[in-house]
PDB file of C-alpha atoms in Angstrom:
ATOM      1  CA  MET W   1     -87.117  28.696 -28.468  1.00 51.00           C
ATOM      2  CA  THR W   2     -84.017  27.111 -29.996  1.00 60.00           C
ATOM      3  CA  GLY W   3     -85.464  23.664 -30.524  1.00 60.00           C
ATOM      4  CA  ARG W   4     -83.019  21.901 -28.134  1.00 59.00           C
ATOM      5  CA  PRO W   5     -84.403  19.432 -25.636  1.00 59.00           C
ATOM      6  CA  ALA W   6     -84.421  20.720 -22.075  1.00 60.00           C
ATOM      7  CA  ARG W   7     -82.412  17.767 -20.764  1.00 64.00           C
ATOM      8  CA  GLU W   8     -79.233  18.911 -22.590  1.00 59.00           C
ATOM      9  CA  SER W   9     -79.142  22.364 -21.110  1.00 59.00           C
ATOM     10  CA  GLY W  10     -76.128  22.996 -18.868  1.00 57.00           C
ATOM     11  CA  ARG W  11     -73.909  20.228 -20.272  1.00 66.00           C
ATOM     12  CA  VAL W  12     -71.398  22.658 -21.753  1.00 71.00           C
ATOM     13  CA  SER W  13     -71.069  24.441 -18.422  1.00 78.00           C
ATOM     14  CA  LEU W  14     -70.378  21.159 -16.633  1.00 79.00           C
ATOM     15  CA  PHE W  15     -67.760  20.183 -19.216  1.00 80.00           C
ATOM     16  CA  LEU W  16     -66.014  23.556 -18.895  1.00 86.00           C
ATOM     17  CA  ALA W  17     -65.957  23.325 -15.092  1.00 83.00           C
ATOM     18  CA  VAL W  18     -64.334  19.873 -15.218  1.00 85.00           C
ATOM     19  CA  ALA W  19     -61.903  20.868 -17.971  1.00 89.00           C
ATOM     20  CA  LEU W  20     -60.845  24.069 -16.204  1.00 89.00           C
ATOM     21  CA  THR W  21     -60.231  22.129 -12.997  1.00 86.00           C
ATOM     22  CA  GLY W  22     -57.883  19.835 -14.940  1.00 87.00           C
ATOM     23  CA  VAL W  23     -56.122  22.775 -16.542  1.00 91.00           C
ATOM     24  CA  LEU W  24     -55.718  24.434 -13.147  1.00 89.00           C
ATOM     25  CA  ALA W  25     -54.235  21.196 -11.769  1.00 87.00           C
ATOM     26  CA  ILE W  26     -51.679  21.049 -14.596  1.00 91.00           C
ATOM     27  CA  ILE W  27     -50.749  24.702 -14.103  1.00 91.00           C
ATOM     28  CA  SER W  28     -50.399  24.081 -10.362  1.00 89.00           C
ATOM     29  CA  LEU W  29     -48.082  21.111 -10.969  1.00 89.00           C
ATOM     30  CA  ALA W  30     -45.903  23.175 -13.294  1.00 92.00           C
ATOM     31  CA  TYR W  31     -45.795  26.232 -11.022  1.00 92.00           C
ATOM     32  CA  ASP W  32     -45.168  24.454  -7.729  1.00 90.00           C
ATOM     33  CA  GLY W  33     -42.889  21.872  -9.352  1.00 90.00           C
ATOM     34  CA  ALA W  34     -40.687  24.635 -10.745  1.00 93.00           C
ATOM     35  CA  GLY W  35     -40.733  26.414  -7.388  1.00 92.00           C
ATOM     36  CA  GLN W  36     -39.673  23.264  -5.580  1.00 93.00           C
ATOM     37  CA  LEU W  37     -36.844  22.716  -8.072  1.00 95.00           C
ATOM     38  CA  ARG W  38     -35.655  26.299  -7.529  1.00 95.00           C
ATOM     39  CA  THR W  39     -35.696  25.688  -3.783  1.00 94.00           C
ATOM     40  CA  LEU W  40     -33.697  22.480  -4.248  1.00 95.00           C
ATOM     41  CA  GLN W  41     -31.143  24.369  -6.337  1.00 96.00           C
ATOM     42  CA  ARG W  42     -30.945  27.065  -3.645  1.00 95.00           C
ATOM     43  CA  ALA W  43     -30.401  24.408  -0.963  1.00 96.00           C
ATOM     44  CA  ASP W  44     -27.547  22.878  -2.989  1.00 96.00           C
ATOM     45  CA  ASN W  45     -25.994  26.304  -3.589  1.00 96.00           C
ATOM     46  CA  LEU W  46     -26.235  27.290   0.071  1.00 96.00           C
ATOM     47  CA  ALA W  47     -24.719  23.969   1.154  1.00 97.00           C
ATOM     48  CA  ALA W  48     -21.826  24.419  -1.283  1.00 96.00           C
ATOM     49  CA  GLU W  49     -21.108  27.973  -0.178  1.00 96.00           C
ATOM     50  CA  ALA W  50     -21.432  27.093   3.506  1.00 96.00           C
ATOM     51  CA  ALA W  51     -19.047  24.153   3.036  1.00 96.00           C
ATOM     52  CA  ARG W  52     -16.589  26.437   1.239  1.00 94.00           C
ATOM     53  CA  SER W  53     -16.876  28.930   4.079  1.00 93.00           C
ATOM     54  CA  GLY W  54     -16.242  26.239   6.685  1.00 93.00           C
ATOM     55  CA  GLY W  55     -13.447  24.667   4.644  1.00 90.00           C
ATOM     56  CA  GLN W  56     -11.447  27.880   4.865  1.00 89.00           C
ATOM     57  CA  MET W  57     -11.212  27.575   8.642  1.00 89.00           C
ATOM     58  CA  ILE W  58      -7.960  25.707   9.062  1.00 86.00           C
ATOM     59  CA  ASP W  59      -6.084  24.902  12.245  1.00 80.00           C
ATOM     60  CA  ARG W  60      -3.598  27.789  11.957  1.00 80.00           C
ATOM     61  CA  ARG W  61      -1.385  26.742  14.849  1.00 79.00           C
ATOM     62  CA  ARG W  62      -0.638  23.354  13.276  1.00 79.00           C
ATOM     63  CA  ALA W  63      -0.184  24.879   9.841  1.00 75.00           C
ATOM     64  CA  ILE W  64       2.240  27.559  11.091  1.00 77.00           C
ATOM     65  CA  GLU W  65       4.273  24.929  12.922  1.00 79.00           C
ATOM     66  CA  GLY W  66       4.717  23.087   9.626  1.00 77.00           C
ATOM     67  CA  GLY W  67       2.091  20.422  10.263  1.00 73.00           C
ATOM     68  CA  PRO W  68      -0.592  19.348   7.833  1.00 75.00           C
ATOM     69  CA  THR W  69      -3.308  21.783   6.877  1.00 80.00           C
ATOM     70  CA  GLU W  70      -6.451  20.518   8.555  1.00 85.00           C
ATOM     71  CA  ILE W  71      -9.928  21.970   9.027  1.00 89.00           C
ATOM     72  CA  ASP W  72     -10.588  23.377  12.504  1.00 89.00           C
ATOM     73  CA  GLU W  73     -13.954  21.796  13.388  1.00 91.00           C
ATOM     74  CA  VAL W  74     -15.076  24.397  15.933  1.00 93.00           C
ATOM     75  CA  ALA W  75     -14.254  27.368  13.707  1.00 93.00           C
ATOM     76  CA  ALA W  76     -15.746  25.618  10.651  1.00 94.00           C
ATOM     77  CA  ARG W  77     -19.055  24.933  12.438  1.00 95.00           C
ATOM     78  CA  SER W  78     -19.196  28.564  13.499  1.00 95.00           C
ATOM     79  CA  ALA W  79     -18.447  29.785   9.964  1.00 95.00           C
ATOM     80  CA  VAL W  80     -21.156  27.548   8.476  1.00 95.00           C
ATOM     81  CA  THR W  81     -23.724  28.711  11.042  1.00 95.00           C
ATOM     82  CA  ASP W  82     -22.840  32.371  10.455  1.00 95.00           C
ATOM     83  CA  TYR W  83     -23.038  32.008   6.677  1.00 95.00           C
ATOM     84  CA  LEU W  84     -26.411  30.251   6.731  1.00 95.00           C
ATOM     85  CA  ALA W  85     -27.819  32.737   9.258  1.00 94.00           C
ATOM     86  CA  ALA W  86     -26.823  35.599   6.964  1.00 94.00           C
ATOM     87  CA  ALA W  87     -28.343  33.829   3.935  1.00 92.00           C
ATOM     88  CA  GLY W  88     -31.680  33.317   5.724  1.00 88.00           C
ATOM     89  CA  GLY W  89     -34.534  30.967   4.980  1.00 85.00           C
ATOM     90  CA  VAL W  90     -32.729  27.820   6.088  1.00 90.00           C
ATOM     91  CA  GLY W  91     -34.830  25.425   8.146  1.00 88.00           C
ATOM     92  CA  GLY W  92     -31.872  23.549   9.556  1.00 93.00           C
ATOM     93  CA  HIS W  93     -28.407  22.324   8.792  1.00 95.00           C
ATOM     94  CA  ASP W  94     -25.991  19.573   9.754  1.00 95.00           C
ATOM     95  CA  VAL W  95     -22.189  19.684   9.642  1.00 96.00           C
ATOM     96  CA  SER W  96     -19.952  16.611   9.655  1.00 95.00           C
ATOM     97  CA  PHE W  97     -16.265  16.006   9.075  1.00 94.00           C
ATOM     98  CA  PRO W  98     -15.667  12.779   7.131  1.00 94.00           C
ATOM     99  CA  VAL W  99     -12.118  11.583   6.573  1.00 91.00           C
ATOM    100  CA  VAL W 100     -11.419  10.516   2.994  1.00 89.00           C
ATOM    101  CA  ASP W 101      -7.991   9.105   2.072  1.00 88.00           C
ATOM    102  CA  GLY W 102      -6.568  10.443   5.325  1.00 85.00           C
ATOM    103  CA  GLU W 103      -7.837  13.972   4.660  1.00 86.00           C
ATOM    104  CA  LYS W 104     -10.491  15.653   6.800  1.00 89.00           C
ATOM    105  CA  ARG W 105     -13.279  17.222   4.789  1.00 93.00           C
ATOM    106  CA  ILE W 106     -16.374  19.180   5.715  1.00 95.00           C
ATOM    107  CA  ARG W 107     -19.847  18.057   4.676  1.00 97.00           C
ATOM    108  CA  VAL W 108     -22.833  20.398   5.034  1.00 97.00           C
ATOM    109  CA  ARG W 109     -26.496  19.409   4.658  1.00 97.00           C
ATOM    110  CA  VAL W 110     -29.062  22.188   4.408  1.00 97.00           C
ATOM    111  CA  SER W 111     -32.849  21.809   4.706  1.00 96.00           C
ATOM    112  CA  ILE W 112     -35.253  24.379   3.279  1.00 95.00           C
ATOM    113  CA  THR W 113     -39.039  24.231   3.401  1.00 94.00           C
ATOM    114  CA  TYR W 114     -40.903  25.153   0.229  1.00 92.00           C
ATOM    115  CA  ARG W 115     -44.484  26.364   0.615  1.00 90.00           C
ATOM    116  CA  ARG W 116     -46.712  25.099  -2.177  1.00 87.00           C
ATOM    117  CA  ASP W 117     -49.021  27.880  -3.298  1.00 84.00           C
ATOM    118  CA  LEU W 118     -51.357  26.132  -5.738  1.00 84.00           C
ATOM    119  CA  LEU W 119     -51.124  22.393  -5.087  1.00 81.00           C
ATOM    120  CA  GLY W 120     -52.470  22.955  -1.575  1.00 77.00           C
ATOM    121  CA  LEU W 121     -55.807  23.751  -3.224  1.00 75.00           C
ATOM    122  CA  PHE W 122     -56.036  20.137  -4.386  1.00 78.00           C
ATOM    123  CA  GLY W 123     -55.421  18.556  -0.988  1.00 78.00           C
ATOM    124  CA  ILE W 124     -51.674  17.992  -1.418  1.00 83.00           C
ATOM    125  CA  ARG W 125     -49.478  18.918   1.553  1.00 87.00           C
ATOM    126  CA  LYS W 126     -48.875  22.649   1.682  1.00 89.00           C
ATOM    127  CA  THR W 127     -45.122  22.341   2.347  1.00 90.00           C
ATOM    128  CA  ALA W 128     -42.225  20.267   1.092  1.00 91.00           C
ATOM    129  CA  THR W 129     -38.790  20.051   2.678  1.00 93.00           C
ATOM    130  CA  VAL W 130     -35.849  19.833   0.293  1.00 95.00           C
ATOM    131  CA  THR W 131     -32.262  19.058   1.242  1.00 96.00           C
ATOM    132  CA  GLY W 132     -29.011  20.140  -0.345  1.00 96.00           C
ATOM    133  CA  GLU W 133     -25.601  18.672   0.444  1.00 96.00           C
ATOM    134  CA  ALA W 134     -22.027  19.606  -0.385  1.00 96.00           C
ATOM    135  CA  THR W 135     -18.533  18.564   0.649  1.00 95.00           C
ATOM    136  CA  ALA W 136     -15.420  20.732   0.669  1.00 93.00           C
ATOM    137  CA  ARG W 137     -11.770  20.204   1.481  1.00 88.00           C
ATOM    138  CA  ALA W 138      -8.939  22.481   2.442  1.00 82.00           C
ATOM    139  CA  LEU W 139      -6.570  22.908  -0.492  1.00 74.00           C
ATOM    140  CA  THR W 140      -3.070  24.246  -0.102  1.00 66.00           C
ATOM    141  CA  GLY W 141      -1.162  24.743  -3.281  1.00 59.00           C
ATOM    142  CA  ALA W 142      -1.974  23.327  -6.686  1.00 50.00           C
ATOM    143  CA  PRO W 143      -4.970  20.956  -6.895  1.00 50.00           C
TER     144      PRO W 143
END
């Protein structure tokens, strides 16, 4: 016999179980937080590249006739959809054409769903939807 009272037996095990749960929660926050930030960065990058792709679709007929270079909305929407389909993993996207200072631009919003691997163990929603947005304009000549 070690001389310890029987009522103290098992206290170290209880402390370790509680402490390890806390450590696992912190690791889960770091892991899934970093994963969600990577997904947000990917959404921003995809939106920027899709906007660039759509911004290259100009109305050629008007440009050849000497008119202003303007984004062709139908062709730009198609280019954005094709680019995002090839990239994969995109939950949805939205394309708009705001006019800023008399110039038509293309704005693309991309939504991607991130699946939380570890935080779901603690009762937090298993998925998070992140959104990236970018705007592009058609440039002709020097910026």
